[in-house]
Coordinates of C-alpha atoms in Angstrom, one line a residue:
X163 CA -31.9 -0.4 11.9
X164 CA -29.8 -1.1 15.3
X165 CA -26.0 -2.5 15.2
X166 CA -26.1 -6.3 15.0
X167 CA -23.2 -8.0 16.4
X168 CA -21.4 -11.8 13.7
X169 CA -18.9 -13.9 14.1
X170 CA -16.6 -13.6 11.5
X171 CA -17.2 -17.9 10.1
X172 CA -13.5 -17.0 9.1
X173 CA -10.8 -16.5 12.0
X174 CA -14.3 -16.4 15.0
X175 CA -13.7 -13.5 16.0
X176 CA -17.2 -11.0 16.5
X177 CA -17.4 -8.0 15.3
X178 CA -19.8 -5.3 14.8
X179 CA -22.2 -4.7 11.8
X180 CA -22.8 -0.4 12.5
X181 CA -26.9 0.3 11.0
X182 CA -24.9 2.8 8.6
X183 CA -23.6 0.0 7.5
X184 CA -26.6 -1.9 6.4
X185 CA -28.1 1.5 4.9
X186 CA -24.6 1.3 2.5
X187 CA -25.0 -2.8 1.9
X188 CA -28.4 -2.0 1.3
X189 CA -27.2 1.3 -1.5
X190 CA -25.0 -0.8 -3.4
X191 CA -27.4 -3.8 -3.7
X192 CA -25.7 -6.6 -1.3
X193 CA -25.7 -8.9 1.9
X194 CA -24.2 -7.3 4.9
X195 CA -19.9 -9.0 4.9
X196 CA -19.5 -12.5 7.2
X197 CA -15.9 -11.8 7.3
X198 CA -15.2 -9.1 9.4
X199 CA -12.6 -6.3 8.5
X200 CA -9.4 -8.0 8.7
X201 CA -9.5 -10.8 7.6
X202 CA -11.6 -9.5 4.5
X203 CA -8.9 -7.2 3.9
X204 CA -6.5 -10.2 4.4
X205 CA -8.5 -12.5 1.6
X206 CA -8.0 -9.7 -0.6
X207 CA -4.7 -8.6 -0.5
X208 CA -3.8 -12.0 -1.3
X209 CA -5.2 -10.8 -5.0
X210 CA -3.1 -8.3 -5.0
X211 CA 1.0 -8.3 -6.4
X212 CA 3.5 -4.5 -6.0
X213 CA 6.4 -5.6 -5.8
X214 CA 7.5 -9.0 -7.1
X215 CA 8.4 -8.5 -11.0
X216 CA 8.8 -11.7 -13.2
X217 CA 10.8 -11.5 -16.7
X218 CA 8.7 -13.9 -19.2
X219 CA 7.1 -14.0 -23.0
X220 CA 4.3 -12.0 -23.4
X221 CA 2.4 -14.7 -25.3
X222 CA 0.8 -13.0 -28.2
X223 CA 4.1 -11.3 -29.6
X224 CA 6.6 -13.3 -28.2
X225 CA 9.2 -9.9 -26.4
X226 CA 10.9 -10.4 -23.5
X227 CA 8.8 -9.0 -21.2
X228 CA 8.1 -7.7 -17.3
X229 CA 5.4 -9.1 -15.7
X230 CA 4.1 -9.4 -12.2
X231 CA 2.0 -13.2 -13.2
X232 CA 5.3 -16.0 -12.1
X233 CA 5.7 -18.1 -16.0
X234 CA 4.6 -21.1 -14.4
X235 CA 1.2 -19.3 -12.9
X236 CA -0.5 -21.2 -15.9
X237 CA -2.1 -17.5 -17.2
X238 CA -2.0 -15.8 -20.1
X239 CA 0.3 -12.9 -19.9
X240 CA 0.3 -10.1 -22.9
X241 CA 2.2 -6.9 -22.5
X242 CA 0.9 -3.7 -22.1
X243 CA 0.3 -3.0 -25.9
X244 CA -1.0 -5.9 -26.8
X245 CA -3.5 -6.5 -24.8
X246 CA -4.7 -2.7 -25.0
X247 CA -4.6 -3.6 -28.8
X248 CA -7.1 -4.9 -31.5
X249 CA -5.7 -7.9 -32.4
X250 CA -7.7 -9.7 -29.7
X251 CA -11.8 -9.5 -28.5
X252 CA -12.0 -11.3 -25.0
X253 CA -16.0 -12.3 -25.5
X254 CA -13.9 -14.7 -28.3
X255 CA -13.2 -16.7 -24.7
X256 CA -17.3 -16.2 -23.4
X257 CA -18.5 -19.4 -21.6
X258 CA -22.2 -20.5 -20.9
X259 CA -22.5 -19.9 -16.9
X260 CA -22.5 -23.9 -15.5
X261 CA -25.3 -24.6 -13.0
X262 CA -24.1 -27.2 -12.0
X263 CA -21.1 -25.7 -10.7
X264 CA -19.5 -22.5 -8.5
X265 CA -19.9 -19.7 -9.5
X266 CA -16.3 -19.1 -8.5
X267 CA -14.8 -22.6 -10.3
X268 CA -16.1 -21.2 -12.4
X269 CA -15.2 -17.4 -12.8
X270 CA -11.0 -18.9 -12.2
X271 CA -11.8 -21.1 -16.0
X272 CA -12.2 -18.2 -17.4
X273 CA -10.0 -16.1 -15.7
X274 CA -7.1 -18.9 -16.4
X275 CA -8.1 -18.6 -20.5
X276 CA -8.5 -14.6 -20.9
X277 CA -5.1 -13.3 -21.5
X278 CA -4.4 -11.1 -18.6
X279 CA -2.5 -7.5 -18.7
X280 CA 1.2 -8.4 -17.8
X281 CA 1.3 -5.2 -15.8
X282 CA -1.1 -2.3 -14.7
X283 CA 0.3 0.7 -15.8
X284 CA 0.2 3.1 -18.6
X285 CA 3.2 2.7 -20.4
X286 CA 4.3 3.3 -23.7
X287 CA 0.6 3.6 -24.4
X288 CA -1.4 6.9 -26.2
X289 CA -1.3 10.1 -23.5
X290 CA 0.4 7.3 -20.8
X291 CA 4.0 6.7 -18.8
X292 CA 7.0 7.5 -20.4
X293 CA 9.9 5.6 -19.9
X294 CA 7.9 3.7 -16.7
X295 CA 8.3 -0.4 -17.9
X296 CA 9.4 -1.8 -14.7
X297 CA 6.1 0.1 -12.8
X298 CA 3.0 -1.3 -11.6
X299 CA 0.0 -0.3 -10.5
X300 CA 0.8 3.3 -12.5
X301 CA -0.1 5.9 -14.7
X302 CA 0.5 9.5 -15.8
X303 CA 4.4 9.6 -14.9
X304 CA 7.7 9.9 -16.7
X305 CA 11.3 8.3 -16.2
X306 CA 10.3 5.7 -12.9
X307 CA 11.3 3.0 -12.3
X308 CA 10.3 0.1 -9.6
X309 CA 7.9 2.5 -8.7
X310 CA 5.1 1.1 -7.6
X311 CA 1.3 1.6 -7.1
X312 CA 1.6 5.3 -8.3
X313 CA 0.9 8.1 -10.1
X314 CA 1.5 11.5 -11.4
X315 CA 5.9 11.5 -11.3
X316 CA 9.1 11.7 -12.8
X317 CA 12.5 11.2 -11.5
X318 CA 11.7 7.9 -9.5
X319 CA 12.6 5.0 -8.1
X320 CA 12.4 1.9 -5.4
X321 CA 9.6 3.5 -4.1
X322 CA 5.6 2.2 -3.3
X323 CA 2.7 4.2 -3.0
X324 CA 3.8 7.8 -3.9
X325 CA 1.9 10.5 -5.9
X326 CA 2.7 14.1 -7.6
X327 CA 5.9 14.3 -7.0
X328 CA 9.2 14.1 -8.8
X329 CA 12.4 12.7 -7.3
X330 CA 10.7 10.3 -4.7
X331 CA 13.4 7.4 -4.5
X332 CA 13.3 4.8 -1.6
X333 CA 10.1 6.2 -0.8
X334 CA 7.0 5.1 1.6
X335 CA 3.8 6.7 1.3
X336 CA 4.2 9.9 0.7
X337 CA 2.9 12.3 -1.7
X338 CA 1.6 16.3 -2.1
X339 CA 4.6 18.0 -4.4
X340 CA 7.6 16.2 -2.7
X341 CA 10.8 17.2 -4.9
X342 CA 13.9 15.3 -4.7
X343 CA 13.0 12.7 -0.8
X344 CA 15.5 9.8 -0.3
X345 CA 14.4 7.5 2.2
X346 CA 11.0 9.3 3.3
X347 CA 7.8 7.8 4.6
X348 CA 4.8 10.2 5.0
X349 CA 6.8 13.1 3.8
X350 CA 4.5 15.3 2.5
X351 CA 6.2 18.5 0.6
X352 CA 8.9 18.3 1.5
X353 CA 13.1 18.8 -0.9
X354 CA 16.0 18.1 -0.9
X355 CA 15.7 15.9 1.6
X356 CA 17.0 12.4 3.4
X357 CA 15.4 9.7 6.1
X358 CA 12.5 11.7 6.8
X359 CA 9.7 10.6 8.6
X360 CA 6.1 11.3 9.2
X361 CA 7.3 15.3 8.6
X362 CA 5.7 17.8 6.4
X363 CA 6.5 21.1 4.2
X364 CA 10.6 20.4 4.8
X365 CA 14.4 21.3 3.1
X366 CA 17.8 20.5 2.7
X367 CA 16.5 18.3 6.2
X368 CA 17.7 15.0 7.4
X369 CA 16.7 12.3 9.7
X370 CA 14.4 14.2 11.4
X371 CA 11.1 12.5 12.7
X372 CA 7.1 14.3 12.4
X373 CA 8.7 17.7 11.9
X374 CA 6.9 20.9 10.2
X375 CA 7.1 23.6 8.3
X376 CA 11.4 23.2 8.7
X377 CA 14.4 23.8 7.2
X378 CA 18.2 23.3 7.5
X379 CA 16.7 20.7 10.5
X380 CA 19.4 16.7 11.6
X381 CA 18.2 14.1 14.1
X382 CA 15.2 16.0 15.1
X383 CA 11.9 14.9 16.3
X384 CA 8.7 17.4 16.9
X385 CA 9.4 20.3 15.3
X386 CA 7.5 23.0 14.2
X387 CA 8.7 26.6 11.9
X388 CA 12.5 26.2 12.8
X389 CA 15.6 26.3 11.0
X390 CA 19.3 24.9 11.7
X391 CA 18.6 22.8 14.4
X392 CA 20.4 19.7 15.6
X393 CA 19.3 17.4 18.2
X394 CA 16.4 19.4 18.7
X395 CA 18.8 22.4 20.1
X396 CA 19.1 25.3 18.3
X397 CA 23.2 26.5 16.2
X398 CA 23.4 29.5 13.9
X399 CA 24.2 28.7 10.4
X400 CA 28.2 28.4 10.9
X401 CA 27.7 26.0 13.9
X402 CA 24.5 23.6 12.0
X403 CA 26.7 24.2 8.8
X404 CA 29.7 23.0 10.6
X405 CA 28.0 19.9 12.8
X406 CA 26.4 18.3 9.1
X407 CA 29.7 18.3 8.1
X408 CA 31.6 16.2 10.7
X409 CA 28.7 13.4 10.7
X410 CA 29.7 12.8 6.9
X411 CA 26.3 11.4 5.0
X412 CA 28.1 11.1 1.9
X413 CA 29.5 8.1 3.8
X414 CA 28.0 4.5 4.2
X415 CA 30.4 4.7 7.5
X416 CA 27.8 8.6 8.7
X417 CA 24.8 7.3 8.0
X418 CA 25.0 4.2 9.8
X419 CA 25.9 6.8 12.6
X420 CA 22.9 9.4 12.2
X421 CA 21.3 5.9 12.0
X422 CA 22.2 4.7 15.3
X423 CA 21.9 8.2 17.1
X424 CA 18.1 9.2 15.4
X425 CA 16.9 5.3 17.2
X426 CA 18.4 6.4 19.7
X427 CA 15.8 9.2 19.6
X428 CA 12.6 8.1 18.6
X429 CA 10.3 7.5 21.9
X430 CA 11.7 9.9 23.7
X431 CA 8.9 12.8 23.1
X432 CA 5.1 12.4 22.9
X433 CA 3.6 11.0 19.2
X434 CA 0.1 12.2 18.7
X435 CA -2.6 9.4 18.9
X436 CA -3.3 9.9 14.9
X437 CA -2.5 12.4 11.5
X438 CA -5.8 14.1 10.5
X439 CA -5.0 16.5 8.5
X440 CA -8.5 18.7 8.4
X441 CA -10.5 15.8 9.2
X442 CA -14.2 16.1 10.2
X443 CA -15.4 13.2 12.3
X444 CA -12.9 10.3 11.4
X445 CA -11.1 7.9 12.4
X446 CA -7.3 6.1 11.0
X447 CA -4.0 7.4 11.0
X448 CA -2.2 10.2 7.7
X449 CA -5.5 11.5 6.3
X450 CA -6.4 14.6 5.0
X451 CA -9.3 17.1 3.4
X452 CA -11.0 13.5 5.1
X453 CA -14.6 13.7 6.3
X454 CA -16.6 10.2 8.1
X455 CA -14.1 7.7 7.1
X456 CA -14.0 5.3 10.1
X457 CA -11.3 3.0 9.1
X458 CA -9.7 4.5 7.1
X459 CA -5.7 5.1 6.3
X460 CA -3.2 6.9 4.1
X461 CA -5.7 8.6 2.3
X462 CA -7.1 12.6 1.2
X463 CA -9.8 14.3 -0.4
X464 CA -11.6 11.2 1.0
X465 CA -15.2 11.4 1.8
X466 CA -17.7 8.5 4.2
X467 CA -15.7 5.7 3.7
X468 CA -14.7 2.9 6.4
X469 CA -11.9 0.1 6.1
X470 CA -10.2 2.3 2.8
X471 CA -6.2 2.6 2.6
X472 CA -4.1 3.5 -0.1
X473 CA -7.2 6.2 -1.6
X474 CA -6.9 9.3 -3.4
X475 CA -10.5 10.6 -3.7
X476 CA -12.9 7.8 -3.6
X477 CA -16.4 9.2 -1.9
X478 CA -19.1 6.9 -0.1
X479 CA -16.9 2.8 -0.1
X480 CA -16.1 0.6 1.6
X481 CA -13.6 -2.4 1.7
X482 CA -10.8 -0.6 -0.5
X483 CA -7.3 -1.9 -1.3
X484 CA -6.5 2.1 -3.2
X485 CA -8.3 3.7 -5.2
X486 CA -8.7 6.5 -6.4
X487 CA -11.5 9.2 -8.3
X488 CA -14.9 6.2 -8.1
X489 CA -17.5 5.5 -5.9
X490 CA -19.9 3.6 -3.9
X491 CA -17.6 1.1 -4.8
X492 CA -17.0 -2.1 -2.3
X493 CA -13.8 -5.5 -2.1
X494 CA -12.5 -4.0 -4.7
X495 CA -8.5 -4.0 -5.8
X496 CA -8.0 0.1 -7.4
X497 CA -12.1 -0.1 -9.2
X498 CA -10.3 3.5 -10.4
X499 CA -12.5 6.4 -11.6
X500 CA -16.1 3.5 -11.3
X501 CA -19.4 3.8 -9.9
X502 CA -21.0 0.8 -8.4
X503 CA -18.1 -1.8 -8.2
X504 CA -18.4 -4.8 -6.4
X505 CA -15.8 -7.7 -5.9
X506 CA -13.3 -6.0 -8.7
X507 CA -10.0 -7.0 -9.4
X508 CA -8.0 -4.3 -11.6
X509 CA -10.8 -2.7 -12.9
X510 CA -11.0 0.9 -14.0
X511 CA -14.0 2.8 -15.6
X512 CA -17.1 0.8 -14.8
X513 CA -20.4 1.3 -13.5
X514 CA -22.5 -1.5 -12.1
X515 CA -20.3 -4.3 -12.1
X516 CA -19.4 -6.8 -9.5
X517 CA -16.8 -10.0 -9.9
X518 CA -14.7 -8.8 -12.7
X519 CA -11.1 -9.0 -13.0
X520 CA -8.7 -6.5 -15.8
X521 CA -12.5 -5.1 -17.3
X522 CA -12.7 -1.5 -18.6
X523 CA -14.9 1.0 -19.5
X524 CA -17.7 -1.3 -19.0
X525 CA -21.0 -1.8 -18.0
X526 CA -23.3 -3.8 -16.4
X527 CA -20.7 -7.0 -16.5
X528 CA -20.6 -9.7 -13.8
X529 CA -17.9 -12.5 -13.2
X530 CA -16.2 -11.3 -16.7
X531 CA -12.4 -10.8 -17.4
X532 CA -10.1 -8.7 -19.7
X533 CA -13.9 -6.7 -21.5
X534 CA -13.1 -3.2 -22.5
X535 CA -16.1 -1.0 -23.8
X536 CA -18.3 -4.2 -23.1
X537 CA -22.1 -4.2 -21.4
X538 CA -25.5 -6.7 -20.6
X539 CA -21.7 -10.1 -20.2
X540 CA -22.1 -12.7 -17.8
X541 CA -18.6 -15.3 -18.3
X542 CA -18.2 -12.9 -21.4
X543 CA -20.9 -14.3 -23.0
X544 CA -23.1 -10.8 -24.4
X545 CA -26.7 -10.6 -23.3
X546 CA -29.1 -8.8 -24.2
X547 CA -30.5 -6.4 -21.6
X548 CA -33.4 -8.5 -21.3
X549 CA -31.5 -12.0 -21.1
X550 CA -28.8 -10.0 -18.9
X551 CA -31.7 -9.4 -16.3
X552 CA -32.8 -12.8 -16.4
X553 CA -30.0 -14.2 -16.2
X554 CA -27.7 -11.8 -13.4
X555 CA -30.6 -13.0 -11.2
X556 CA -30.1 -16.9 -12.0
X557 CA -26.8 -17.0 -11.0
X558 CA -27.2 -14.9 -7.7
X559 CA -29.4 -17.6 -6.8
X560 CA -27.2 -20.0 -7.7
X561 CA -24.1 -19.0 -5.4
X562 CA -26.0 -19.0 -2.9
X563 CA -27.7 -22.4 -3.2
X564 CA -24.2 -23.4 -3.8
X565 CA -21.6 -21.9 -2.3
X566 CA -18.1 -22.9 -2.4
X567 CA -16.4 -24.0 0.7
X568 CA -13.1 -23.0 1.3
X569 CA -11.0 -26.1 2.0
X570 CA -11.5 -24.8 5.9
X571 CA -15.3 -24.9 5.2
X572 CA -16.0 -21.4 4.8
X573 CA -18.3 -21.5 2.6
X574 CA -18.5 -18.5 -0.3
X575 CA -21.8 -17.0 -1.4
X576 CA -22.7 -13.9 -3.9
X577 CA -21.5 -10.9 -1.1
X578 CA -17.9 -11.9 -0.3
X579 CA -14.7 -11.7 -2.7
X580 CA -12.9 -14.6 -4.5
X581 CA -11.8 -17.0 -2.0
X582 CA -8.1 -16.0 -1.0
X583 CA -7.1 -20.4 -1.9
X584 CA -7.7 -19.7 -5.6
X585 CA -5.5 -16.1 -6.0
X586 CA -2.8 -16.4 -8.9
X587 CA -0.7 -15.1 -5.7
X588 CA 1.3 -16.9 -4.2
X589 CA 1.1 -15.3 -0.3
X590 CA 4.7 -14.7 -0.2
X591 CA 4.8 -12.7 -3.8
X592 CA 1.3 -10.8 -2.5
X593 CA 0.7 -7.8 -0.6
X594 CA -0.9 -9.4 2.5
X595 CA 3.5 -10.1 3.2
X596 CA 2.9 -7.2 4.0
X597 CA 0.5 -5.9 6.2
X598 CA -0.2 -10.6 7.9
X599 CA 3.6 -11.8 7.0
X600 CA 3.7 -15.5 7.6
X601 CA 6.2 -18.3 7.6
X602 CA 5.4 -20.6 5.1
X603 CA 4.1 -23.5 7.0
X604 CA 1.4 -20.9 8.4
X605 CA 0.2 -19.5 5.2
X606 CA -0.5 -22.9 4.6
X607 CA -2.4 -24.4 7.6
X608 CA -4.3 -21.6 6.9
X609 CA -4.7 -22.6 3.1
X610 CA -3.6 -19.7 1.3
X611 CA -1.0 -20.0 -1.4
X612 CA 2.5 -20.6 -1.7
X613 CA 5.1 -19.0 -4.9
X614 CA 8.2 -22.0 -4.5
X615 CA 10.3 -20.0 -6.2
X616 CA 10.1 -15.9 -6.6
X617 CA 12.4 -14.4 -9.4
X618 CA 15.7 -13.5 -8.4
X619 CA 19.3 -14.8 -8.0
X620 CA 22.1 -15.4 -5.4
X621 CA 25.8 -15.7 -5.4
X622 CA 25.9 -14.2 -8.9
X623 CA 27.8 -10.9 -7.4
X624 CA 31.1 -9.6 -9.1
X625 CA 31.6 -7.3 -6.2
X626 CA 30.7 -8.0 -2.4
X627 CA 30.0 -5.1 0.1
X628 CA 33.0 -5.0 1.6
X629 CA 34.5 -3.9 -1.6
X630 CA 32.1 -0.6 -2.1
X631 CA 33.9 2.5 -2.1
X632 CA 32.2 4.6 2.0
X633 CA 31.8 7.5 -0.1
X634 CA 29.7 7.9 -3.5
X635 CA 32.9 10.6 -4.7
X636 CA 34.6 7.1 -4.8
X637 CA 32.3 5.4 -7.2
X638 CA 33.5 5.1 -10.5
X639 CA 30.4 4.5 -13.1
X640 CA 31.9 0.9 -13.3
X641 CA 29.8 0.2 -11.3
X642 CA 26.6 0.0 -13.3
X643 CA 28.2 -3.1 -14.4
X644 CA 28.9 -4.5 -11.4
X645 CA 26.5 -7.3 -9.5
X646 CA 26.3 -6.5 -5.8
X647 CA 24.8 -8.9 -2.7
X648 CA 22.1 -7.8 0.0
X649 CA 24.1 -8.3 2.8
X650 CA 20.4 -9.1 4.8
X651 CA 18.4 -11.7 2.5
X652 CA 22.0 -12.2 -0.1
X653 CA 19.5 -11.5 -3.3
X654 CA 21.7 -9.8 -6.3
X655 CA 21.1 -6.2 -7.4
X656 CA 22.4 -3.7 -9.5
X657 CA 23.0 -0.4 -9.5
X658 CA 21.2 1.8 -12.3
X659 CA 22.5 4.9 -13.9
X660 CA 19.5 6.5 -13.0
X661 CA 20.0 5.9 -9.7
X662 CA 24.1 6.5 -9.7
X663 CA 23.2 9.9 -11.0
X664 CA 20.3 10.5 -7.5
X665 CA 23.3 9.3 -5.0
X666 CA 25.8 11.3 -7.3
X667 CA 23.7 14.3 -7.1
X668 CA 22.7 13.9 -3.5
X669 CA 24.9 12.7 -1.9
X670 CA 24.1 9.7 -0.5
X671 CA 26.1 6.8 0.1
X672 CA 25.6 3.2 -2.3
X673 CA 23.2 1.4 -0.3
X674 CA 24.3 -2.2 0.9
X675 CA 20.4 -3.8 0.6
X676 CA 17.9 -5.1 -2.0
X677 CA 15.2 -2.8 -3.0
X678 CA 12.9 -5.6 -0.8
X679 CA 15.3 -5.6 2.2
X680 CA 14.8 -1.3 1.8
X681 CA 10.8 -2.0 1.4
X682 CA 9.9 -4.3 3.6
X683 CA 11.9 -2.1 6.6
X684 CA 9.7 1.1 6.1
X685 CA 7.0 -1.2 6.1
X686 CA 7.9 -1.8 9.7
X687 CA 9.0 1.7 10.4
X688 CA 5.1 2.8 10.0
X689 CA 2.7 2.2 11.6
X690 CA -0.1 -0.9 11.6
X691 CA -3.5 -0.3 8.8
X692 CA -5.1 -0.9 11.5
X693 CA -7.2 0.6 15.5
X694 CA -6.5 0.2 18.4
X695 CA -8.6 1.4 21.7
X696 CA -5.9 3.8 24.7
X697 CA -7.0 6.1 26.7
X698 CA -3.9 9.2 26.6
X699 CA -0.6 8.6 28.1
X700 CA 0.1 11.9 29.7
X701 CA -0.3 11.7 33.1
X702 CA -0.6 15.6 34.8
X703 CA 3.4 16.4 35.4
X704 CA 4.4 13.5 33.5
X705 CA 3.3 10.8 30.6
X706 CA 2.7 7.5 32.3
X707 CA 3.8 4.1 31.1
X708 CA 1.1 1.8 29.4
X709 CA 4.5 -0.9 29.1
X710 CA 6.5 -1.9 32.4
X711 CA 9.0 -3.6 29.7
X712 CA 9.6 0.3 28.3
X713 CA 10.4 2.3 31.0
X714 CA 10.7 5.8 29.1
X715 CA 8.8 8.4 30.1
X716 CA 8.9 12.1 29.2
X717 CA 8.0 15.1 31.9
X718 CA 5.2 17.7 30.5
X719 CA 6.8 21.3 29.3
X720 CA 3.5 22.7 29.9
X721 CA 0.3 23.3 31.8
X722 CA -2.3 20.9 30.5
X723 CA -5.8 21.1 30.4
X724 CA -6.7 18.7 32.6
X725 CA -4.0 20.3 34.7
X726 CA -1.8 17.3 36.7
X727 CA -4.4 14.8 37.0
X728 CA -4.6 12.4 34.0
X729 CA -5.7 13.2 30.6
X730 CA -8.8 10.9 30.9
X731 CA -8.9 11.3 26.4
X732 CA -9.8 8.0 25.1
X733 CA -9.6 7.4 20.7
X734 CA -8.2 5.1 18.4
X735 CA -4.5 5.0 17.1
X736 CA -2.5 2.3 14.8
X737 CA -0.4 2.3 18.0
X738 CA -0.5 -0.8 19.7
X739 CA -1.0 -0.8 23.5
X740 CA 2.7 -2.8 23.8
X741 CA 4.6 -0.4 21.8
X742 CA 7.3 1.2 23.5
X743 CA 6.0 5.3 22.5
X744 CA 4.2 7.5 24.2
X745 CA 0.7 8.5 23.2
X746 CA -1.2 12.0 23.8
X747 CA -4.8 13.0 22.6
X748 CA -4.3 16.0 20.8
X749 CA -5.0 17.9 23.5
X750 CA -1.6 17.3 25.7
X751 CA 0.8 16.4 21.9
X752 CA -0.4 20.1 20.6
X753 CA 0.8 21.8 24.3
X754 CA 4.3 19.8 24.1
X755 CA 5.2 19.9 20.4
X756 CA 3.0 22.5 18.3

């Protein structure tokens, strides 16, 4: 089969379906998509809420709980213990299939009736996490607070997609056995570090970018196997410690000074077009131990996947917004430990399921919510094996004959993820806002939902930011009783006891911004999960600048294989053409940095 060019029915841009894509769609028994990859991702993420939390009662035990679902969402929400208990049965909400209505409308009606899990975490469940109440998409951890999309953690706070470590605080997209890291982005195997980015195997270091296997380094970029470096210059141990002491990183003023100086160093040296470690035939960024990946981002141990992000060990799968240890899955939000799961939202341990939300350990179910250990169900109604096969064929034909048509006249038939306009999340509380930020007016024009009131307080502060001690050593225990206000958005926030202990241990000053503004800054610093086709910016003796508004230029320190002529190497990179970074191919980068 040949490649085929398609026009996205949503945004009207062209995209290509390759022969291997057709093979995949045939294998998992779905038609090719009619949305382009970017529109598929945005629609999918509109159904995912990672960080917006609400206080509300459990609709079963009536206790006050934390949930990702707003009290005005119209959903029936159960706490973790009630939802996993035997006090209720999802099949009691079964409904007959109505061939006079669109499938997606019937599924929405079921979603609004079946109790939904307040948080996708295993806190307090037998064999699950301990003391991790304020976490989402989270498992196998201990003593964590405000951590999202993570597992195998201890003693971590205010982080997003961190795996297998301890002491992560204010970190984003990091894994690999790190211990005690503050403000790390794509930082792996690091120990007692702060403000480290795109770096691996660092210890006792601060303000480092693209460094590897270094210790006691400060305000440096592109280092390998170094110790006692400051601004990329070698010092003795005594000289280095004196410099570090003079910066007073235990004070807010000292950190702000270091941030300003470090920002001036970020664009001086070449960046590698992508971080691909031990990868074969792969495109994307920040991939480790991967094979045959296309458009993958922040992945490890992944094979034969396309348009997958923030995932650990999926195989032969397409279009996943996070997933682990799964195979032949398509268009899913965390369909972990599943096989042939299609169009799934937080559905784990399933086999051959389609259009499911909160379904676990089930086989051969279609259009269901909240089921556990079930088989042969449609809209939560139980069928025999023979009845299920016959009914499934009729439902799929009906979805094609009576598609759901949204307000923008986009038709949804079998093979498309749930329409974004039916999401129970507002666009502004969903993960789509991180990757495709929109103002309210623009979101509504594009037919996304919008949550009028996110749960927060403003104006309740008991201490102004100007009253906060500059040095962490001057902070007393009473700070945990105060209400602070974010200097950026004005949102109120607190310093919790576990957090204060960490700051004291690492000698880190109190933050002046709330978690949400800090998280937003980290997301903006990390490269977008998108690729552009570009040519290496090495011009021979110097870099060649593709952006006239960014006149920085780098002089090469070594002779490259292409000599003094411009490098002709082309690649796919997450650095957009209009960005200020100097982007080199692997060969030119290694000549200068490795």
